[in-house]
Coordinates of C-alpha atoms and ligand atoms in Angstrom, one line a residue:
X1 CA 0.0 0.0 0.0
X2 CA 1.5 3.4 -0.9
X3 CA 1.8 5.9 2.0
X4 CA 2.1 9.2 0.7
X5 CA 3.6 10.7 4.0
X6 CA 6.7 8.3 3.6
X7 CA 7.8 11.1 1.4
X8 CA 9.0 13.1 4.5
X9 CA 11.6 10.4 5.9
X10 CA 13.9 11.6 4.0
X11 CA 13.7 14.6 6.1
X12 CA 14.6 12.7 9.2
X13 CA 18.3 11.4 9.8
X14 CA 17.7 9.1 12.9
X15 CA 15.3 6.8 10.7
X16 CA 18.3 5.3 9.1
X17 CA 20.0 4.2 12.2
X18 CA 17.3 3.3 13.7
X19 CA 13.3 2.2 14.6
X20 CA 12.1 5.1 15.9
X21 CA 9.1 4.5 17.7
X22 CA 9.2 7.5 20.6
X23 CA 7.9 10.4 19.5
X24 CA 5.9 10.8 22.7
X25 CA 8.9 11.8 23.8
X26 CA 11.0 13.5 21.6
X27 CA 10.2 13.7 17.9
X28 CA 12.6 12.7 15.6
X29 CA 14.9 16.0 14.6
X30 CA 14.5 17.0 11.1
X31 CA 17.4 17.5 9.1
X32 CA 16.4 21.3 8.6
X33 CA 17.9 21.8 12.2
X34 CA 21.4 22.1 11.2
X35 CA 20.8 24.9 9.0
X36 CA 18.4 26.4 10.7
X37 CA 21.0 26.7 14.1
X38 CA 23.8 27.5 11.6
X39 CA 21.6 30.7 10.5
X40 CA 20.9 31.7 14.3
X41 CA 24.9 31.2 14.5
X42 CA 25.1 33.1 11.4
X43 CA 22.7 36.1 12.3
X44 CA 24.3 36.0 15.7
X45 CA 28.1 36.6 14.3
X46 CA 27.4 39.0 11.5
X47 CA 24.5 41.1 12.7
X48 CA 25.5 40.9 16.2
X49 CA 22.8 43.2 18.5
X50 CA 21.1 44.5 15.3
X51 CA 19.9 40.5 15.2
X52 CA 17.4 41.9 17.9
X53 CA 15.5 44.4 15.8
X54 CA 16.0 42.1 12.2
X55 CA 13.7 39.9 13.8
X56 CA 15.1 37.8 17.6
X57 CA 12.5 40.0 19.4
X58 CA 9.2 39.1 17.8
X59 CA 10.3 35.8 16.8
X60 CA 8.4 34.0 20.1
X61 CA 5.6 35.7 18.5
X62 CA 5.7 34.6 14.9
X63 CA 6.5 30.9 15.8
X64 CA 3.8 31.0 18.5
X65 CA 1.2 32.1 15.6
X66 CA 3.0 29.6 13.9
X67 CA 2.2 26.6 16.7
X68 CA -1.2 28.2 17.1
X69 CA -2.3 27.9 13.2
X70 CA -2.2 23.9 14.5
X71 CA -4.1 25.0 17.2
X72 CA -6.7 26.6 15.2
X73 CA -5.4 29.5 17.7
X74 CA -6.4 33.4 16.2
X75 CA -3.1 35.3 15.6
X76 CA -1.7 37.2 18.4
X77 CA -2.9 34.4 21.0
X78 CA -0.3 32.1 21.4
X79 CA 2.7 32.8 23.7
X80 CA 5.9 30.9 23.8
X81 CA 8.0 30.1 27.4
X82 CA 10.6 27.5 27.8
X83 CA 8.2 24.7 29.1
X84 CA 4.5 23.4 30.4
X85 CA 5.5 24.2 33.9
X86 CA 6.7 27.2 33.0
X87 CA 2.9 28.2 31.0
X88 CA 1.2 27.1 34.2
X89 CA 3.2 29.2 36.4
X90 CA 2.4 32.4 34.1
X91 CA -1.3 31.3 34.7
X92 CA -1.6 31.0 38.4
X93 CA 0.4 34.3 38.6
X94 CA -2.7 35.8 37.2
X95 CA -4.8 34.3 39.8
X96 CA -5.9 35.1 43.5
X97 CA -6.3 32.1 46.0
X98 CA -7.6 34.3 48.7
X99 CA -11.3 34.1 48.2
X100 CA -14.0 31.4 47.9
X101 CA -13.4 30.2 44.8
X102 CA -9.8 28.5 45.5
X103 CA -10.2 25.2 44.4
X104 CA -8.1 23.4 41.1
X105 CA -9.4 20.0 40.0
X106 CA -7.8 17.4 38.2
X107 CA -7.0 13.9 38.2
X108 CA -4.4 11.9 38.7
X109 CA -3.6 10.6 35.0
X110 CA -2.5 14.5 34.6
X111 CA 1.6 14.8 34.2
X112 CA 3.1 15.2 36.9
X113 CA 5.4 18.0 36.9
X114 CA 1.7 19.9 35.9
X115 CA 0.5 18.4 39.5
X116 CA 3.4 19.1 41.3
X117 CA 3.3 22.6 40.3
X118 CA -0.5 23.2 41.4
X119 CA 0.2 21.4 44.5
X120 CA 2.8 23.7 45.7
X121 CA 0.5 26.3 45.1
X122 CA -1.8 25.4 48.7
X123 CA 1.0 27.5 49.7
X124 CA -0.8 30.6 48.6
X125 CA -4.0 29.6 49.5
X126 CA -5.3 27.0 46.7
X127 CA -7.4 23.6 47.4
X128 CA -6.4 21.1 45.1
X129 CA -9.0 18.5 44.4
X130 CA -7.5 15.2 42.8
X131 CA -10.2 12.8 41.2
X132 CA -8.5 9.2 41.0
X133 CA -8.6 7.0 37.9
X134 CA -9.8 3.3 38.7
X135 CA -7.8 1.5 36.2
X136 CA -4.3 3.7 35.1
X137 CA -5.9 4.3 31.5
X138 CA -9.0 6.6 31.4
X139 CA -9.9 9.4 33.7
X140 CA -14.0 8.9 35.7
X141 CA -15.4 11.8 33.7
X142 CA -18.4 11.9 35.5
X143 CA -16.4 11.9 38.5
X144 CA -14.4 14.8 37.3
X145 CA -17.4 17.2 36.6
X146 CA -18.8 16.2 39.8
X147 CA -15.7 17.4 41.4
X148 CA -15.9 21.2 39.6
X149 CA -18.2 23.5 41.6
X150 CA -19.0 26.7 42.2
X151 CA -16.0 27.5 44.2
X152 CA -13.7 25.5 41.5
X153 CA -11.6 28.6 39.8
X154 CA -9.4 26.1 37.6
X155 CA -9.3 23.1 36.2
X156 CA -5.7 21.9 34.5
X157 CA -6.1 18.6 32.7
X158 CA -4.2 16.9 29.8
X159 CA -5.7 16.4 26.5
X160 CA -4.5 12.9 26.0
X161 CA -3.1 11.4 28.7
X162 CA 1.0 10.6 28.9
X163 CA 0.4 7.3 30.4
X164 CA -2.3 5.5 28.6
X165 CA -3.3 7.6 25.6
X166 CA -6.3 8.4 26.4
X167 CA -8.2 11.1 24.8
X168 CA -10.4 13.2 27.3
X169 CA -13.4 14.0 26.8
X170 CA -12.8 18.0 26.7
X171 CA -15.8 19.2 25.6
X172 CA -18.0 17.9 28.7
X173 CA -15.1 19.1 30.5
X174 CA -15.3 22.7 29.8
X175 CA -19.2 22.9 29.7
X176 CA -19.5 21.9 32.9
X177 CA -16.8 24.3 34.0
X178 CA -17.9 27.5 32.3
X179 CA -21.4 26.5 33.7
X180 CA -20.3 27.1 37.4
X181 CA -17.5 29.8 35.9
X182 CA -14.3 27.7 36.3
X183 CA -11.6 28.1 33.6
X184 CA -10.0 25.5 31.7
X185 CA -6.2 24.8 31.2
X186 CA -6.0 22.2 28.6
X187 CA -2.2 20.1 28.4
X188 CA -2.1 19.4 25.0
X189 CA 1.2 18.1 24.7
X190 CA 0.4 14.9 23.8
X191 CA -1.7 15.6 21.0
X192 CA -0.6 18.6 19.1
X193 CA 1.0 17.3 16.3
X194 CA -0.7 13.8 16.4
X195 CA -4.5 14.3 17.5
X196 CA -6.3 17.7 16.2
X197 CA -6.8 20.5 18.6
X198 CA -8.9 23.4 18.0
X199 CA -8.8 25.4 20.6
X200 CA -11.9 27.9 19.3
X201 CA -14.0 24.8 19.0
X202 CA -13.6 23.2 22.6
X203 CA -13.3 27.2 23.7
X204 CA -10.9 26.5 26.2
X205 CA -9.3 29.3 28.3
X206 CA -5.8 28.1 28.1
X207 CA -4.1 25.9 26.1
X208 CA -0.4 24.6 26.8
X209 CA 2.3 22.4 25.4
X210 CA 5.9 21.8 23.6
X211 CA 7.3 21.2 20.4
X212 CA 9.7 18.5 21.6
X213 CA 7.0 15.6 21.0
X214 CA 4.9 15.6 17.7
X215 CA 6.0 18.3 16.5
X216 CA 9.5 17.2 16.4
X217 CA 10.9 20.7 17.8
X218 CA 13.4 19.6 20.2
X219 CA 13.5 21.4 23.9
X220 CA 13.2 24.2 25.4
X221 CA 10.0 25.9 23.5
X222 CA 6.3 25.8 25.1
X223 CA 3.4 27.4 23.8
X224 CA 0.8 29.1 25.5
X225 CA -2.9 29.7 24.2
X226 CA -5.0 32.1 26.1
X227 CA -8.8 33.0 25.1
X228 CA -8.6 36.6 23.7
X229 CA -11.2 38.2 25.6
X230 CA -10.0 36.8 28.8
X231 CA -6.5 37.5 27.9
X232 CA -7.4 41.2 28.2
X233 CA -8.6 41.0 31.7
X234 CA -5.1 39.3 32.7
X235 CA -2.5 40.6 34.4
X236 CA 0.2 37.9 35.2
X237 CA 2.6 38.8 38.1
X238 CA 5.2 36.9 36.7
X239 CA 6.0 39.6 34.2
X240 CA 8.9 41.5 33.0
X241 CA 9.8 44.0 29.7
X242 CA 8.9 41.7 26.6
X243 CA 5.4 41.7 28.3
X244 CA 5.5 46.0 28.5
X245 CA 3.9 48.2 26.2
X246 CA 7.0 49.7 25.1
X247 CA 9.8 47.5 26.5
X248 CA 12.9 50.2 25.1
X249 CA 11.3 53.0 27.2
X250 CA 12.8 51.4 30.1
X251 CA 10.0 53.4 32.1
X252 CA 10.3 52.5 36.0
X253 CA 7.5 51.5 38.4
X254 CA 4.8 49.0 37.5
X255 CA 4.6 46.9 34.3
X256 CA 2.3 48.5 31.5
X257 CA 0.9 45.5 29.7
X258 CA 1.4 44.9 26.2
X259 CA -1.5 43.0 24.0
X260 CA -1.3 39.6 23.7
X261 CA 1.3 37.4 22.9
X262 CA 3.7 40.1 24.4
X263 CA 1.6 40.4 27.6
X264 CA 2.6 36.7 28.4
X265 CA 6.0 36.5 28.0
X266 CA 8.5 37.9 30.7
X267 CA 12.2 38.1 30.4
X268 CA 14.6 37.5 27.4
X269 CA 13.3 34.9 24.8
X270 CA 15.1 31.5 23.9
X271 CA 16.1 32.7 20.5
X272 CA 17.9 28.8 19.6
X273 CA 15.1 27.1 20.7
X274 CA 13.2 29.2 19.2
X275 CA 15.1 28.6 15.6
X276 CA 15.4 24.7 16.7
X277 CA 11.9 24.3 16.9
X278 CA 10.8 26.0 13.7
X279 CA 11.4 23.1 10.8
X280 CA 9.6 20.9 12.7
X281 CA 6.4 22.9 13.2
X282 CA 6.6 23.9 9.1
X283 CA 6.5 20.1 8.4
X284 CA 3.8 19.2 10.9
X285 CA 1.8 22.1 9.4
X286 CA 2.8 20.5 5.6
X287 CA 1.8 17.4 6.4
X288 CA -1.2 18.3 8.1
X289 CA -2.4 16.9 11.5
X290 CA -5.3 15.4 9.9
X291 CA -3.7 13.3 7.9
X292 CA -0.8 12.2 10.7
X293 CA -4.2 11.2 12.7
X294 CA -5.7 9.0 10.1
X295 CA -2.4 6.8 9.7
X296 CA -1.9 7.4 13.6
X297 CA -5.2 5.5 14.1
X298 CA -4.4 2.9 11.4
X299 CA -1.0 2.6 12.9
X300 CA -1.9 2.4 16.1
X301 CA -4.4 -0.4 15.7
X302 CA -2.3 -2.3 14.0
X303 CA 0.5 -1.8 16.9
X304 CA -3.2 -3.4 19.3
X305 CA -3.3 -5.9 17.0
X306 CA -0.3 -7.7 16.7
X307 CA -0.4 -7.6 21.3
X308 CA -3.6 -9.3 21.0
X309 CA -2.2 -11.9 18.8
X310 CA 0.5 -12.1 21.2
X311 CA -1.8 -12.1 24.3
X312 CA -0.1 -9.1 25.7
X313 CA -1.8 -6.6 28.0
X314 CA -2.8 -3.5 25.9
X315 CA -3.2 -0.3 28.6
X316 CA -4.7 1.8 25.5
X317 CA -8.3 3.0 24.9
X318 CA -9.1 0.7 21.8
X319 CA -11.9 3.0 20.7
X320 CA -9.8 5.0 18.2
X321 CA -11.8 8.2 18.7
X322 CA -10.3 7.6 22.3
X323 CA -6.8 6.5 21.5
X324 CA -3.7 9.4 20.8
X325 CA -1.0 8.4 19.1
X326 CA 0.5 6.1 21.5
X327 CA -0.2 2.6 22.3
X328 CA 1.1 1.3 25.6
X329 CA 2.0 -2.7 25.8
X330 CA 2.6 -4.4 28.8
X331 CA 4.3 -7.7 28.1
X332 CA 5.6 -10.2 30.9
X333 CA 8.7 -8.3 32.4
X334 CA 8.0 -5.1 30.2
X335 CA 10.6 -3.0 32.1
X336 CA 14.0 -5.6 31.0
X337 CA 11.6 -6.0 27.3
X338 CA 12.2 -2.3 27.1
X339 CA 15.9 -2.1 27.7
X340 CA 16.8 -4.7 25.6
X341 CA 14.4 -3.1 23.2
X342 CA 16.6 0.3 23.2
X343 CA 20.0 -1.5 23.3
X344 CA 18.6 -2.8 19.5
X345 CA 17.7 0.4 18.8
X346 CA 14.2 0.2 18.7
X347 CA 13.5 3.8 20.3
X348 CA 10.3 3.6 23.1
X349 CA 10.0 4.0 26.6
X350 CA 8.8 2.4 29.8
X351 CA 6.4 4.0 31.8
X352 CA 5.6 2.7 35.9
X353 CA 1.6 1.8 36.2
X354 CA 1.9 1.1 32.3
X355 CA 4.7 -0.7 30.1
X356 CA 6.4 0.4 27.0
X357 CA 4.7 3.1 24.9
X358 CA 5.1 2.5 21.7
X359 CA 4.7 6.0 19.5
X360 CA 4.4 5.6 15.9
X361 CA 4.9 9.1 13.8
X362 CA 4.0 10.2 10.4
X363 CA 7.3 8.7 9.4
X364 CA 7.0 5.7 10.3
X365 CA 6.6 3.0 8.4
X366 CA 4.4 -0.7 9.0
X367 CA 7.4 -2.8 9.0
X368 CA 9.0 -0.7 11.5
X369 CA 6.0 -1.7 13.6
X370 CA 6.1 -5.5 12.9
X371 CA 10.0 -5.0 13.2
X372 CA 9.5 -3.8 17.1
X373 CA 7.2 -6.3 17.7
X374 CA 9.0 -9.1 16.2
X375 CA 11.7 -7.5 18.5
X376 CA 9.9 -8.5 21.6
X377 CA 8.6 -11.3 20.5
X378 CA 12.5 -12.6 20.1
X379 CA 13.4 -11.2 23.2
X380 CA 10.7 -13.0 25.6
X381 CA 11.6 -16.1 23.5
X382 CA 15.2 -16.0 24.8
X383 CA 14.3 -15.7 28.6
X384 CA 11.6 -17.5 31.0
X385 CA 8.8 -15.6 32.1
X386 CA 8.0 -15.8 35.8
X387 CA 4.8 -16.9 36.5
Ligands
PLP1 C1 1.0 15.8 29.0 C2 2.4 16.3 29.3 N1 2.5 17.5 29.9 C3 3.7 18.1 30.2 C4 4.8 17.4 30.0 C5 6.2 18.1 30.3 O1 6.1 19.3 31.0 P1 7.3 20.3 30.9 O2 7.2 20.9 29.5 O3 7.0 21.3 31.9 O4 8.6 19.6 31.1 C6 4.8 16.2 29.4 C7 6.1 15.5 29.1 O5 6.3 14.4 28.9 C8 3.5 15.6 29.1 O6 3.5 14.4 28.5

């Protein structure tokens, strides 16, 4: 069967020496990268501080409209900061804890440097409500919107879930939260790139994630979405001069805020991260996330597939409307399966409460699937199982 997206491997060094199954975790780099860091080396040497006016100043702005034309995001609304943690930290500094409405739900499938960052925030006066998943795969819904009341101000949730895959269900999720006036901070690091977002459509007030995954833009770039009209009423406290209405005035006392994207940001942008992360987000937006989601889904089933035939535990929604681009496989001894896996260079990884994720891209092809199973199947061959 001819796969028209084959086309881009070419693109894609790493697909030669190896299978590379794992971009849940870091997309493979695109060739483009070398030139583009070589022109940021370039600019750097023979423009020298004139590089800031010739374009390193607005740059976070361009690629974030950039990121957010996957986002369906309206120009101007997109942000860009070094990480998730980081876009959740410029959120609650726009927030007050100090009346009634304190409390931030989520469940416990969310990722964890995302919990751990809400959590330290009962320090300054929040109530953290955590609604537990019974089986590690898909989060109660019904339990969730149960949990958001009246005195819930925020509710930070991943789209599709790091561990399992599993695709929320985000429009129940923000109905019932706009209903009793909560906002909505959707993680959509795991399916940007992969699984369509539209940001205007599920009318989410924030919207957060990286390049480093799907989008095969390396580390150090996040992106933050925030609703226009509530981005007006916004003032974040962790600030600085990008985010001032006219940053070379050098005025003193309080910040002036700038529109949006500007009135996000803070300090100094990543500039190399920014030029990094920009081949990968041109391709994504050539190829077009629709049609990475309609091999994803054939992909992935055939990943679900081949573990049935096998009898292996599958910890994956199998209703593809359900199912990211990720299917999780725990096999007997799944942890040793996965380092032997990576010491043939097959490229996954192993997740606790889980197994190995397996993560098949646009570039991938369906041998390279039946090559990393065959893989496993060989190496549980070779050594008893424990009963
Ligand atoms: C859903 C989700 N959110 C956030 C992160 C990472 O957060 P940060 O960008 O702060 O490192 C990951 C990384 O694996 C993730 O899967």
């Amino acid at each position: 069967m001819s796969d028209p997206l084959l086309r881009y491997r070419s693109e894609f060094p790493i697909l030669e020496t190896s299978t590379y199954m794992i971009s849940n975790s870091l997309g493979a780099m695109p060739r483009a990268v070398y030139d583009s860091l070589k022109l940021y080396a370039d600019i750097w040497n023979t423009r020298g501080v004139r590089a800031w006016e010739e374009g390193w100043w607005d740059m976070a702005a361009n690629l974030g409209d950039e990121i957010g034309s996957i986002l369906h995001a309206p120009k101007g609304s997109v942000s860009l900061h070094q990480n998730v943690t980081t876009c959740e930290a410029v959120i609650a500094s726009c927030i007050d804890f100090s009346g009634k409405r304190n409390k931030i739900v989520y469940d416990d499938l969310n990722f964890p440097s995302v919990m751990y960052f809400w959590e330290a925030q009962r320090a300054r006066g929040a109530r953290v409500h955590m609604v537990p998943t019974d089986d590690n795969i898909t989060v109660p819904t019904q339990r969730l919107l149960d949990a958001i009341d009246e005195e819930t101000l925020l509710v930070p949730i991943s789209h599709v879930i790091f561990r399992s895959s599993y695709i929320q269900d985000v429009p129940a999720i923000v109905e019932k939260a706009h209903r009793v006036g909560a906002l909505v901070v959707l993680d959509s690091f795991q399916a940007t790139g992969t699984v369509p977002v539209d940001v205007q459509q599920f009318n989410v007030d924030f919207c957060t994630g990286g390049v480093l995954k799907w989008l095969c833009g390396g580390p150090g770039v996040g992106y933050l979405y925030v609703r226009p009209e509530l981005a007006r009423r916004l003032e974040p406290r962790f600030t600085g001069w990008m985010a001032h209405q006219n940053p070379f005035a050098f005025e003193v006392g309080p910040n002036k805020y700038a529109a949006s994207p500007f009135r996000f940001m803070n300090g100094t942008p990543h500039v190399p991260s920014l030029y990094a992360a920009r081949p990968g987000v041109n391709i994504i937006r050539d190829v077009g996330v629709e049609n990475i989601r309609a091999k994803s889904q054939r992909q992935t089933q055939l990943l679900i597939d081949l573990a049935d035939q096998h009898g292996w535990r599958v910890n994956t929604p199998r209703d593809p409307q359900r199912r990211g681009g990720t299917v999780v496989i725990d096999m007997p001894n799944s942890k040793e399966v996965a380092q032997e896996l990576l010491r043939r260079d097959v490229l996954i990884d192993w997740r606790p409460k889980a197994g190995v994720r397996f993560s098949p891209h646009f570039y991938n092809t369906d041998q390279e699937i039946h090559t990393a199973i065959a893989a496993v199947e060989e190496i549980l061959s070779a050594r008893p199982v424990p009963r």
